[in-house]
Amino acid sequence: MSAMAALWDTLVGPFAEFAFMRRALVATLALSLSAAPLGVFLTLRRMSLLGDALSHAVLPGVAVGFMLFGLSLPAMALGGVVAGLLVAGIAGMVSRATSLKEDASLAALYLVALALGVALISRQGSQLDLLHILFGSALGVDAPGLLMVAAVSSVSLLVLAAGYRGLVLETFDPVFMRASGSRGWIWQQGFLVLVVLNLVAGFQTLGTLMAVGLMMLPAVSARLWHDHLSAQLINASAQAVVASMAGLLLSYHLNTPSGPTIIGCAGVLYALSLLVSPGGWLPRLMMRPHRVG
């Protein structure tokens, strides 16, 4: 076997031969294009941990959908969306009614939601069901799941494109937006809805615990490479695409769980960015003035 044939079998063969690999690839690529840009806006808003909190907060809704309808994707997805938005709304109400900041109330609520969700799934289902919901299986994406991911990704990209200017203004200068008479809370809540939808779309492929990784790791890495927002958005999506493809191939060849493997690849790209990007360690080290004698 020639080197080119071996390379083909390693990199392209799994996708050319198996339909489940092609479905997994399309689903993760769709998520990469929509979730990673949302992660960029989360980092710019200093809300990086919000994605993690919301990814855990959807679990009780997913669990209720599972208890009522079994492994029904529409039921679990609807339950996850309702639970995520409910937790975010309650956290906002708590912060306005008490002295707690919204991040503190959200941290408390998502921990309670996570514990409740795990308890419900463990009581109703098997250990395998719990692991599937928590960590997902990109290689097990079926046609309905692929359609849901594609729909969420398409809607997210269209909404981001249509509301780009307003979202950027609300992100960088919310005081000016309020002073000019615009309703900043509409942009805030609309943005949160997109975050929850992408996390719910990602739970089948990456699991509720891993879905936030494809949203946040490429976004954080992109900030090390670029100062301009548009470049960060493109870089984040590109890193998510590379991590998805590499993770699926490694998962196939090494027989490892697909979700954690994809996020592990995103983590490797983040580590490389920490080292060699313009905002990373090595360029900063080289720019330091050296003492003479």
PDB file of C-alpha atoms in Angstrom:
ATOM      1  CA  MET A   1       0.000   0.000   0.000  1.00  0.00           C
ATOM      2  CA  SER A   2       1.408   3.364  -1.012  1.00  0.00           C
ATOM      3  CA  ALA A   3       1.760   6.264   1.382  1.00  0.00           C
ATOM      4  CA  MET A   4      -1.020   8.158  -0.399  1.00  0.00           C
ATOM      5  CA  ALA A   5      -3.400   5.201  -0.123  1.00  0.00           C
ATOM      6  CA  ALA A   6      -2.586   4.808   3.566  1.00  0.00           C
ATOM      7  CA  LEU A   7      -3.173   8.510   4.126  1.00  0.00           C
ATOM      8  CA  TRP A   8      -6.495   8.293   2.293  1.00  0.00           C
ATOM      9  CA  ASP A   9      -7.617   5.309   4.381  1.00  0.00           C
ATOM     10  CA  THR A  10      -6.675   7.142   7.579  1.00  0.00           C
ATOM     11  CA  LEU A  11      -8.126  10.586   6.881  1.00  0.00           C
ATOM     12  CA  VAL A  12     -10.894  10.090   4.325  1.00  0.00           C
ATOM     13  CA  GLY A  13     -11.722   6.394   4.371  1.00  0.00           C
ATOM     14  CA  PRO A  14     -13.906   6.420   7.507  1.00  0.00           C
ATOM     15  CA  PHE A  15     -16.084   9.226   6.127  1.00  0.00           C
ATOM     16  CA  ALA A  16     -16.286   7.686   2.640  1.00  0.00           C
ATOM     17  CA  GLU A  17     -17.139   4.199   3.919  1.00  0.00           C
ATOM     18  CA  PHE A  18     -19.538   4.755   6.813  1.00  0.00           C
ATOM     19  CA  ALA A  19     -22.765   6.778   6.807  1.00  0.00           C
ATOM     20  CA  PHE A  20     -22.661   7.277  10.590  1.00  0.00           C
ATOM     21  CA  MET A  21     -19.278   8.993  10.239  1.00  0.00           C
ATOM     22  CA  ARG A  22     -20.662  11.326   7.580  1.00  0.00           C
ATOM     23  CA  ARG A  23     -23.663  12.208   9.762  1.00  0.00           C
ATOM     24  CA  ALA A  24     -21.378  12.851  12.728  1.00  0.00           C
ATOM     25  CA  LEU A  25     -19.123  15.045  10.585  1.00  0.00           C
ATOM     26  CA  VAL A  26     -21.997  17.156   9.243  1.00  0.00           C
ATOM     27  CA  ALA A  27     -23.506  17.562  12.739  1.00  0.00           C
ATOM     28  CA  THR A  28     -20.255  18.654  14.383  1.00  0.00           C
ATOM     29  CA  LEU A  29     -19.346  20.965  11.489  1.00  0.00           C
ATOM     30  CA  ALA A  30     -22.766  22.622  11.723  1.00  0.00           C
ATOM     31  CA  LEU A  31     -22.286  23.140  15.458  1.00  0.00           C
ATOM     32  CA  SER A  32     -18.790  24.520  14.842  1.00  0.00           C
ATOM     33  CA  LEU A  33     -20.151  27.209  12.539  1.00  0.00           C
ATOM     34  CA  SER A  34     -22.841  28.413  14.960  1.00  0.00           C
ATOM     35  CA  ALA A  35     -21.679  27.618  18.514  1.00  0.00           C
ATOM     36  CA  ALA A  36     -18.102  28.921  18.284  1.00  0.00           C
ATOM     37  CA  PRO A  37     -19.116  32.482  17.236  1.00  0.00           C
ATOM     38  CA  LEU A  38     -21.548  32.577  20.154  1.00  0.00           C
ATOM     39  CA  GLY A  39     -18.642  31.643  22.397  1.00  0.00           C
ATOM     40  CA  VAL A  40     -16.694  34.646  21.069  1.00  0.00           C
ATOM     41  CA  PHE A  41     -19.505  36.985  22.111  1.00  0.00           C
ATOM     42  CA  LEU A  42     -19.681  35.277  25.516  1.00  0.00           C
ATOM     43  CA  THR A  43     -15.970  35.917  26.122  1.00  0.00           C
ATOM     44  CA  LEU A  44     -16.290  39.542  25.003  1.00  0.00           C
ATOM     45  CA  ARG A  45     -19.174  40.011  27.438  1.00  0.00           C
ATOM     46  CA  ARG A  46     -17.097  38.464  30.245  1.00  0.00           C
ATOM     47  CA  MET A  47     -19.716  35.722  30.453  1.00  0.00           C
ATOM     48  CA  SER A  48     -17.478  32.769  29.590  1.00  0.00           C
ATOM     49  CA  LEU A  49     -18.791  30.660  32.472  1.00  0.00           C
ATOM     50  CA  LEU A  50     -22.403  31.321  31.491  1.00  0.00           C
ATOM     51  CA  GLY A  51     -22.176  28.745  28.718  1.00  0.00           C
ATOM     52  CA  ASP A  52     -20.932  26.129  31.176  1.00  0.00           C
ATOM     53  CA  ALA A  53     -23.708  26.979  33.623  1.00  0.00           C
ATOM     54  CA  LEU A  54     -26.416  26.807  30.964  1.00  0.00           C
ATOM     55  CA  SER A  55     -25.077  23.519  29.577  1.00  0.00           C
ATOM     56  CA  HIS A  56     -25.662  22.000  33.016  1.00  0.00           C
ATOM     57  CA  ALA A  57     -28.942  23.824  33.513  1.00  0.00           C
ATOM     58  CA  VAL A  58     -30.581  22.108  30.517  1.00  0.00           C
ATOM     59  CA  LEU A  59     -30.130  18.681  32.123  1.00  0.00           C
ATOM     60  CA  PRO A  60     -33.351  18.598  34.236  1.00  0.00           C
ATOM     61  CA  GLY A  61     -35.435  19.439  31.169  1.00  0.00           C
ATOM     62  CA  VAL A  62     -33.668  16.742  29.164  1.00  0.00           C
ATOM     63  CA  ALA A  63     -34.282  14.333  32.044  1.00  0.00           C
ATOM     64  CA  VAL A  64     -38.007  15.134  32.220  1.00  0.00           C
ATOM     65  CA  GLY A  65     -38.331  14.622  28.458  1.00  0.00           C
ATOM     66  CA  PHE A  66     -36.494  11.314  28.835  1.00  0.00           C
ATOM     67  CA  MET A  67     -38.724  10.187  31.707  1.00  0.00           C
ATOM     68  CA  LEU A  68     -41.926  10.968  29.808  1.00  0.00           C
ATOM     69  CA  PHE A  69     -41.001   9.893  26.283  1.00  0.00           C
ATOM     70  CA  GLY A  70     -37.809   7.839  26.523  1.00  0.00           C
ATOM     71  CA  LEU A  71     -34.914   8.634  24.174  1.00  0.00           C
ATOM     72  CA  SER A  72     -37.103  10.939  22.079  1.00  0.00           C
ATOM     73  CA  LEU A  73     -34.941  13.707  20.662  1.00  0.00           C
ATOM     74  CA  PRO A  74     -37.740  16.301  20.193  1.00  0.00           C
ATOM     75  CA  ALA A  75     -39.028  15.777  23.750  1.00  0.00           C
ATOM     76  CA  MET A  76     -35.573  15.986  25.336  1.00  0.00           C
ATOM     77  CA  ALA A  77     -34.620  18.980  23.198  1.00  0.00           C
ATOM     78  CA  LEU A  78     -37.794  20.874  24.109  1.00  0.00           C
ATOM     79  CA  GLY A  79     -37.302  20.059  27.784  1.00  0.00           C
ATOM     80  CA  GLY A  80     -33.694  21.238  27.623  1.00  0.00           C
ATOM     81  CA  VAL A  81     -34.612  24.561  26.000  1.00  0.00           C
ATOM     82  CA  VAL A  82     -37.343  25.226  28.585  1.00  0.00           C
ATOM     83  CA  ALA A  83     -35.071  24.304  31.504  1.00  0.00           C
ATOM     84  CA  GLY A  84     -32.145  26.399  30.257  1.00  0.00           C
ATOM     85  CA  LEU A  85     -34.251  29.498  29.707  1.00  0.00           C
ATOM     86  CA  LEU A  86     -36.040  28.964  33.031  1.00  0.00           C
ATOM     87  CA  VAL A  87     -32.791  28.760  34.987  1.00  0.00           C
ATOM     88  CA  ALA A  88     -31.418  31.858  33.228  1.00  0.00           C
ATOM     89  CA  GLY A  89     -34.654  33.744  33.943  1.00  0.00           C
ATOM     90  CA  ILE A  90     -34.750  32.722  37.598  1.00  0.00           C
ATOM     91  CA  ALA A  91     -31.109  33.757  38.033  1.00  0.00           C
ATOM     92  CA  GLY A  92     -31.954  37.196  36.639  1.00  0.00           C
ATOM     93  CA  MET A  93     -34.956  37.530  38.964  1.00  0.00           C
ATOM     94  CA  VAL A  94     -32.881  36.510  41.996  1.00  0.00           C
ATOM     95  CA  SER A  95     -30.183  39.060  41.163  1.00  0.00           C
ATOM     96  CA  ARG A  96     -32.777  41.833  40.857  1.00  0.00           C
ATOM     97  CA  ALA A  97     -34.641  40.891  44.052  1.00  0.00           C
ATOM     98  CA  THR A  98     -31.608  40.260  46.283  1.00  0.00           C
ATOM     99  CA  SER A  99     -28.053  41.491  46.782  1.00  0.00           C
ATOM    100  CA  LEU A 100     -26.624  38.538  44.837  1.00  0.00           C
ATOM    101  CA  LYS A 101     -25.003  39.175  41.476  1.00  0.00           C
ATOM    102  CA  GLU A 102     -26.428  37.257  38.509  1.00  0.00           C
ATOM    103  CA  ASP A 103     -23.335  35.070  38.114  1.00  0.00           C
ATOM    104  CA  ALA A 104     -23.538  33.966  41.758  1.00  0.00           C
ATOM    105  CA  SER A 105     -27.229  33.088  41.552  1.00  0.00           C
ATOM    106  CA  LEU A 106     -26.658  31.301  38.236  1.00  0.00           C
ATOM    107  CA  ALA A 107     -23.826  29.253  39.753  1.00  0.00           C
ATOM    108  CA  ALA A 108     -26.058  28.129  42.606  1.00  0.00           C
ATOM    109  CA  LEU A 109     -28.988  27.312  40.341  1.00  0.00           C
ATOM    110  CA  TYR A 110     -27.018  25.348  37.769  1.00  0.00           C
ATOM    111  CA  LEU A 111     -25.496  23.147  40.482  1.00  0.00           C
ATOM    112  CA  VAL A 112     -28.965  22.377  41.799  1.00  0.00           C
ATOM    113  CA  ALA A 113     -30.194  21.756  38.239  1.00  0.00           C
ATOM    114  CA  LEU A 114     -27.290  19.426  37.479  1.00  0.00           C
ATOM    115  CA  ALA A 115     -27.870  17.379  40.624  1.00  0.00           C
ATOM    116  CA  LEU A 116     -31.602  17.196  39.933  1.00  0.00           C
ATOM    117  CA  GLY A 117     -31.082  16.123  36.334  1.00  0.00           C
ATOM    118  CA  VAL A 118     -28.610  13.360  37.223  1.00  0.00           C
ATOM    119  CA  ALA A 119     -30.940  12.092  39.958  1.00  0.00           C
ATOM    120  CA  LEU A 120     -33.935  11.983  37.608  1.00  0.00           C
ATOM    121  CA  ILE A 121     -32.092  10.165  34.839  1.00  0.00           C
ATOM    122  CA  SER A 122     -30.483   7.702  37.268  1.00  0.00           C
ATOM    123  CA  ARG A 123     -33.870   6.927  38.814  1.00  0.00           C
ATOM    124  CA  GLN A 124     -35.665   6.387  35.502  1.00  0.00           C
ATOM    125  CA  GLY A 125     -32.980   5.033  33.183  1.00  0.00           C
ATOM    126  CA  SER A 126     -29.845   2.926  33.130  1.00  0.00           C
ATOM    127  CA  GLN A 127     -26.212   3.865  33.625  1.00  0.00           C
ATOM    128  CA  LEU A 128     -25.821   3.776  29.836  1.00  0.00           C
ATOM    129  CA  ASP A 129     -28.654   6.295  29.371  1.00  0.00           C
ATOM    130  CA  LEU A 130     -27.005   8.631  31.882  1.00  0.00           C
ATOM    131  CA  LEU A 131     -23.619   8.391  30.162  1.00  0.00           C
ATOM    132  CA  HIS A 132     -25.209   8.964  26.737  1.00  0.00           C
ATOM    133  CA  ILE A 133     -26.981  12.142  27.880  1.00  0.00           C
ATOM    134  CA  LEU A 134     -24.023  13.490  29.860  1.00  0.00           C
ATOM    135  CA  PHE A 135     -21.302  12.755  27.295  1.00  0.00           C
ATOM    136  CA  GLY A 136     -23.213  12.215  24.043  1.00  0.00           C
ATOM    137  CA  SER A 137     -22.152  10.177  21.024  1.00  0.00           C
ATOM    138  CA  ALA A 138     -21.401  12.005  17.796  1.00  0.00           C
ATOM    139  CA  LEU A 139     -21.037   8.639  16.054  1.00  0.00           C
ATOM    140  CA  GLY A 140     -24.628   7.795  16.999  1.00  0.00           C
ATOM    141  CA  VAL A 141     -26.308  10.827  15.436  1.00  0.00           C
ATOM    142  CA  ASP A 142     -29.398   9.759  13.486  1.00  0.00           C
ATOM    143  CA  ALA A 143     -31.287  11.569  10.724  1.00  0.00           C
ATOM    144  CA  PRO A 144     -33.702  13.465  13.079  1.00  0.00           C
ATOM    145  CA  GLY A 145     -30.793  14.543  15.252  1.00  0.00           C
ATOM    146  CA  LEU A 146     -28.882  15.749  12.222  1.00  0.00           C
ATOM    147  CA  LEU A 147     -31.892  17.748  11.042  1.00  0.00           C
ATOM    148  CA  MET A 148     -32.241  19.377  14.463  1.00  0.00           C
ATOM    149  CA  VAL A 149     -28.576  20.362  14.593  1.00  0.00           C
ATOM    150  CA  ALA A 150     -28.697  21.701  11.020  1.00  0.00           C
ATOM    151  CA  ALA A 151     -31.866  23.699  11.751  1.00  0.00           C
ATOM    152  CA  VAL A 152     -30.448  25.241  14.943  1.00  0.00           C
ATOM    153  CA  SER A 153     -27.168  26.085  13.220  1.00  0.00           C
ATOM    154  CA  SER A 154     -28.945  27.665  10.239  1.00  0.00           C
ATOM    155  CA  VAL A 155     -31.267  29.733  12.427  1.00  0.00           C
ATOM    156  CA  SER A 156     -28.361  30.845  14.635  1.00  0.00           C
ATOM    157  CA  LEU A 157     -26.266  31.989  11.681  1.00  0.00           C
ATOM    158  CA  LEU A 158     -29.187  33.853  10.115  1.00  0.00           C
ATOM    159  CA  VAL A 159     -30.049  35.597  13.387  1.00  0.00           C
ATOM    160  CA  LEU A 160     -26.395  36.502  14.027  1.00  0.00           C
ATOM    161  CA  ALA A 161     -26.074  37.932  10.524  1.00  0.00           C
ATOM    162  CA  ALA A 162     -29.319  39.906  10.764  1.00  0.00           C
ATOM    163  CA  GLY A 163     -28.645  41.247  14.252  1.00  0.00           C
ATOM    164  CA  TYR A 164     -24.866  41.563  14.058  1.00  0.00           C
ATOM    165  CA  ARG A 165     -24.645  45.346  14.429  1.00  0.00           C
ATOM    166  CA  GLY A 166     -27.101  45.468  17.338  1.00  0.00           C
ATOM    167  CA  LEU A 167     -25.414  42.581  19.114  1.00  0.00           C
ATOM    168  CA  VAL A 168     -21.980  44.165  18.719  1.00  0.00           C
ATOM    169  CA  LEU A 169     -23.253  47.494  20.065  1.00  0.00           C
ATOM    170  CA  GLU A 170     -24.996  45.823  23.008  1.00  0.00           C
ATOM    171  CA  THR A 171     -21.797  43.860  23.731  1.00  0.00           C
ATOM    172  CA  PHE A 172     -19.324  46.748  23.635  1.00  0.00           C
ATOM    173  CA  ASP A 173     -21.445  49.724  24.718  1.00  0.00           C
ATOM    174  CA  PRO A 174     -24.706  48.689  26.428  1.00  0.00           C
ATOM    175  CA  VAL A 175     -24.931  52.072  28.198  1.00  0.00           C
ATOM    176  CA  PHE A 176     -25.039  53.927  24.874  1.00  0.00           C
ATOM    177  CA  MET A 177     -27.645  51.502  23.542  1.00  0.00           C
ATOM    178  CA  ARG A 178     -29.902  52.145  26.521  1.00  0.00           C
ATOM    179  CA  ALA A 179     -29.323  55.904  26.293  1.00  0.00           C
ATOM    180  CA  SER A 180     -30.259  55.905  22.602  1.00  0.00           C
ATOM    181  CA  GLY A 181     -33.619  54.359  23.401  1.00  0.00           C
ATOM    182  CA  SER A 182     -32.857  50.859  22.118  1.00  0.00           C
ATOM    183  CA  ARG A 183     -34.095  47.933  24.136  1.00  0.00           C
ATOM    184  CA  GLY A 184     -30.855  46.231  25.089  1.00  0.00           C
ATOM    185  CA  TRP A 185     -32.640  43.547  27.065  1.00  0.00           C
ATOM    186  CA  ILE A 186     -34.144  42.202  23.822  1.00  0.00           C
ATOM    187  CA  TRP A 187     -30.659  41.615  22.423  1.00  0.00           C
ATOM    188  CA  GLN A 188     -29.547  40.082  25.719  1.00  0.00           C
ATOM    189  CA  GLN A 189     -32.449  37.646  25.926  1.00  0.00           C
ATOM    190  CA  GLY A 190     -32.293  36.815  22.232  1.00  0.00           C
ATOM    191  CA  PHE A 191     -28.601  36.049  22.576  1.00  0.00           C
ATOM    192  CA  LEU A 192     -29.267  33.774  25.567  1.00  0.00           C
ATOM    193  CA  VAL A 193     -31.920  31.924  23.565  1.00  0.00           C
ATOM    194  CA  LEU A 194     -29.359  31.237  20.817  1.00  0.00           C
ATOM    195  CA  VAL A 195     -26.836  29.984  23.389  1.00  0.00           C
ATOM    196  CA  VAL A 196     -29.393  27.604  24.939  1.00  0.00           C
ATOM    197  CA  LEU A 197     -30.535  26.340  21.522  1.00  0.00           C
ATOM    198  CA  ASN A 198     -26.958  25.541  20.486  1.00  0.00           C
ATOM    199  CA  LEU A 199     -26.220  23.802  23.775  1.00  0.00           C
ATOM    200  CA  VAL A 200     -29.362  21.705  23.409  1.00  0.00           C
ATOM    201  CA  ALA A 201     -28.484  20.901  19.792  1.00  0.00           C
ATOM    202  CA  GLY A 202     -25.042  19.821  20.935  1.00  0.00           C
ATOM    203  CA  PHE A 203     -26.145  17.523  23.751  1.00  0.00           C
ATOM    204  CA  GLN A 204     -26.855  14.570  21.443  1.00  0.00           C
ATOM    205  CA  THR A 205     -23.483  14.739  19.706  1.00  0.00           C
ATOM    206  CA  LEU A 206     -21.272  15.932  22.573  1.00  0.00           C
ATOM    207  CA  GLY A 207     -23.426  15.451  25.672  1.00  0.00           C
ATOM    208  CA  THR A 208     -24.667  18.091  28.082  1.00  0.00           C
ATOM    209  CA  LEU A 209     -21.298  18.220  29.864  1.00  0.00           C
ATOM    210  CA  MET A 210     -19.185  18.445  26.691  1.00  0.00           C
ATOM    211  CA  ALA A 211     -21.364  20.662  24.439  1.00  0.00           C
ATOM    212  CA  VAL A 212     -20.020  23.867  25.948  1.00  0.00           C
ATOM    213  CA  GLY A 213     -16.456  22.853  25.037  1.00  0.00           C
ATOM    214  CA  LEU A 214     -16.993  23.364  21.307  1.00  0.00           C
ATOM    215  CA  MET A 215     -18.526  26.736  22.099  1.00  0.00           C
ATOM    216  CA  MET A 216     -15.887  28.124  24.455  1.00  0.00           C
ATOM    217  CA  LEU A 217     -12.462  26.565  23.795  1.00  0.00           C
ATOM    218  CA  PRO A 218     -12.136  27.769  20.164  1.00  0.00           C
ATOM    219  CA  ALA A 219     -13.535  31.169  21.167  1.00  0.00           C
ATOM    220  CA  VAL A 220     -10.963  31.641  23.928  1.00  0.00           C
ATOM    221  CA  SER A 221      -8.170  30.487  21.603  1.00  0.00           C
ATOM    222  CA  ALA A 222      -9.299  32.891  18.874  1.00  0.00           C
ATOM    223  CA  ARG A 223      -8.897  35.870  21.227  1.00  0.00           C
ATOM    224  CA  LEU A 224      -5.209  35.034  21.536  1.00  0.00           C
ATOM    225  CA  TRP A 225      -4.756  35.263  17.765  1.00  0.00           C
ATOM    226  CA  HIS A 226      -6.776  38.355  16.816  1.00  0.00           C
ATOM    227  CA  ASP A 227      -8.001  41.681  18.184  1.00  0.00           C
ATOM    228  CA  HIS A 228     -10.578  42.262  15.453  1.00  0.00           C
ATOM    229  CA  LEU A 229     -14.003  40.746  16.106  1.00  0.00           C
ATOM    230  CA  SER A 230     -14.645  39.395  12.614  1.00  0.00           C
ATOM    231  CA  ALA A 231     -11.266  37.626  12.606  1.00  0.00           C
ATOM    232  CA  GLN A 232     -12.037  36.095  15.992  1.00  0.00           C
ATOM    233  CA  LEU A 233     -15.378  34.764  14.724  1.00  0.00           C
ATOM    234  CA  ILE A 234     -13.754  33.132  11.673  1.00  0.00           C
ATOM    235  CA  ASN A 235     -10.823  31.753  13.668  1.00  0.00           C
ATOM    236  CA  ALA A 236     -13.110  30.267  16.348  1.00  0.00           C
ATOM    237  CA  SER A 237     -15.240  28.465  13.768  1.00  0.00           C
ATOM    238  CA  ALA A 238     -12.127  27.233  11.931  1.00  0.00           C
ATOM    239  CA  GLN A 239     -10.612  25.828  15.134  1.00  0.00           C
ATOM    240  CA  ALA A 240     -13.914  24.140  16.005  1.00  0.00           C
ATOM    241  CA  VAL A 241     -14.039  22.560  12.530  1.00  0.00           C
ATOM    242  CA  VAL A 242     -10.467  21.250  12.841  1.00  0.00           C
ATOM    243  CA  ALA A 243     -11.136  19.897  16.342  1.00  0.00           C
ATOM    244  CA  SER A 244     -14.328  18.188  15.158  1.00  0.00           C
ATOM    245  CA  MET A 245     -12.699  16.455  12.197  1.00  0.00           C
ATOM    246  CA  ALA A 246      -9.605  15.430  14.149  1.00  0.00           C
ATOM    247  CA  GLY A 247     -11.684  14.275  17.113  1.00  0.00           C
ATOM    248  CA  LEU A 248     -13.960  12.121  14.976  1.00  0.00           C
ATOM    249  CA  LEU A 249     -10.991  10.480  13.234  1.00  0.00           C
ATOM    250  CA  LEU A 250      -9.171   9.817  16.505  1.00  0.00           C
ATOM    251  CA  SER A 251     -12.357   8.483  18.059  1.00  0.00           C
ATOM    252  CA  TYR A 252     -12.820   6.096  15.140  1.00  0.00           C
ATOM    253  CA  HIS A 253      -9.226   4.823  14.987  1.00  0.00           C
ATOM    254  CA  LEU A 254      -8.571   4.691  18.742  1.00  0.00           C
ATOM    255  CA  ASN A 255     -12.065   3.564  19.773  1.00  0.00           C
ATOM    256  CA  THR A 256     -12.509   6.407  22.260  1.00  0.00           C
ATOM    257  CA  PRO A 257     -15.713   8.359  23.126  1.00  0.00           C
ATOM    258  CA  SER A 258     -16.339  10.881  20.361  1.00  0.00           C
ATOM    259  CA  GLY A 259     -17.508  13.857  22.463  1.00  0.00           C
ATOM    260  CA  PRO A 260     -14.581  13.982  24.910  1.00  0.00           C
ATOM    261  CA  THR A 261     -12.129  13.269  22.061  1.00  0.00           C
ATOM    262  CA  ILE A 262     -13.403  16.256  20.056  1.00  0.00           C
ATOM    263  CA  ILE A 263     -13.155  18.529  23.095  1.00  0.00           C
ATOM    264  CA  GLY A 264      -9.691  17.126  23.808  1.00  0.00           C
ATOM    265  CA  CYS A 265      -8.597  18.154  20.302  1.00  0.00           C
ATOM    266  CA  ALA A 266     -10.018  21.630  20.924  1.00  0.00           C
ATOM    267  CA  GLY A 267      -7.983  21.675  24.133  1.00  0.00           C
ATOM    268  CA  VAL A 268      -4.802  20.832  22.192  1.00  0.00           C
ATOM    269  CA  LEU A 269      -5.463  23.760  19.822  1.00  0.00           C
ATOM    270  CA  TYR A 270      -5.994  25.988  22.867  1.00  0.00           C
ATOM    271  CA  ALA A 271      -2.671  24.843  24.353  1.00  0.00           C
ATOM    272  CA  LEU A 272      -0.884  25.578  21.062  1.00  0.00           C
ATOM    273  CA  SER A 273      -2.514  29.016  20.975  1.00  0.00           C
ATOM    274  CA  LEU A 274      -1.273  29.706  24.505  1.00  0.00           C
ATOM    275  CA  LEU A 275       2.247  28.969  23.313  1.00  0.00           C
ATOM    276  CA  VAL A 276       2.642  30.410  19.808  1.00  0.00           C
ATOM    277  CA  SER A 277      -0.196  32.868  19.134  1.00  0.00           C
ATOM    278  CA  PRO A 278       0.546  36.633  19.115  1.00  0.00           C
ATOM    279  CA  GLY A 279      -1.041  36.862  22.561  1.00  0.00           C
ATOM    280  CA  GLY A 280       0.644  33.680  23.790  1.00  0.00           C
ATOM    281  CA  TRP A 281       3.629  32.931  25.993  1.00  0.00           C
ATOM    282  CA  LEU A 282       6.484  32.577  23.474  1.00  0.00           C
ATOM    283  CA  PRO A 283       5.898  35.849  21.547  1.00  0.00           C
ATOM    284  CA  ARG A 284       5.541  37.744  24.825  1.00  0.00           C
ATOM    285  CA  LEU A 285       8.732  36.134  26.111  1.00  0.00           C
ATOM    286  CA  MET A 286      10.633  37.167  22.962  1.00  0.00           C
ATOM    287  CA  MET A 287       9.358  40.752  23.232  1.00  0.00           C
ATOM    288  CA  ARG A 288      10.628  41.246  26.787  1.00  0.00           C
ATOM    289  CA  PRO A 289      13.707  43.472  27.033  1.00  0.00           C
ATOM    290  CA  HIS A 290      16.826  41.487  27.906  1.00  0.00           C
ATOM    291  CA  ARG A 291      19.089  42.776  30.637  1.00  0.00           C
ATOM    292  CA  VAL A 292      22.687  43.381  29.625  1.00  0.00           C
ATOM    293  CA  GLY A 293      25.430  42.344  31.958  1.00  0.00           C
TER     294      GLY A 293
END
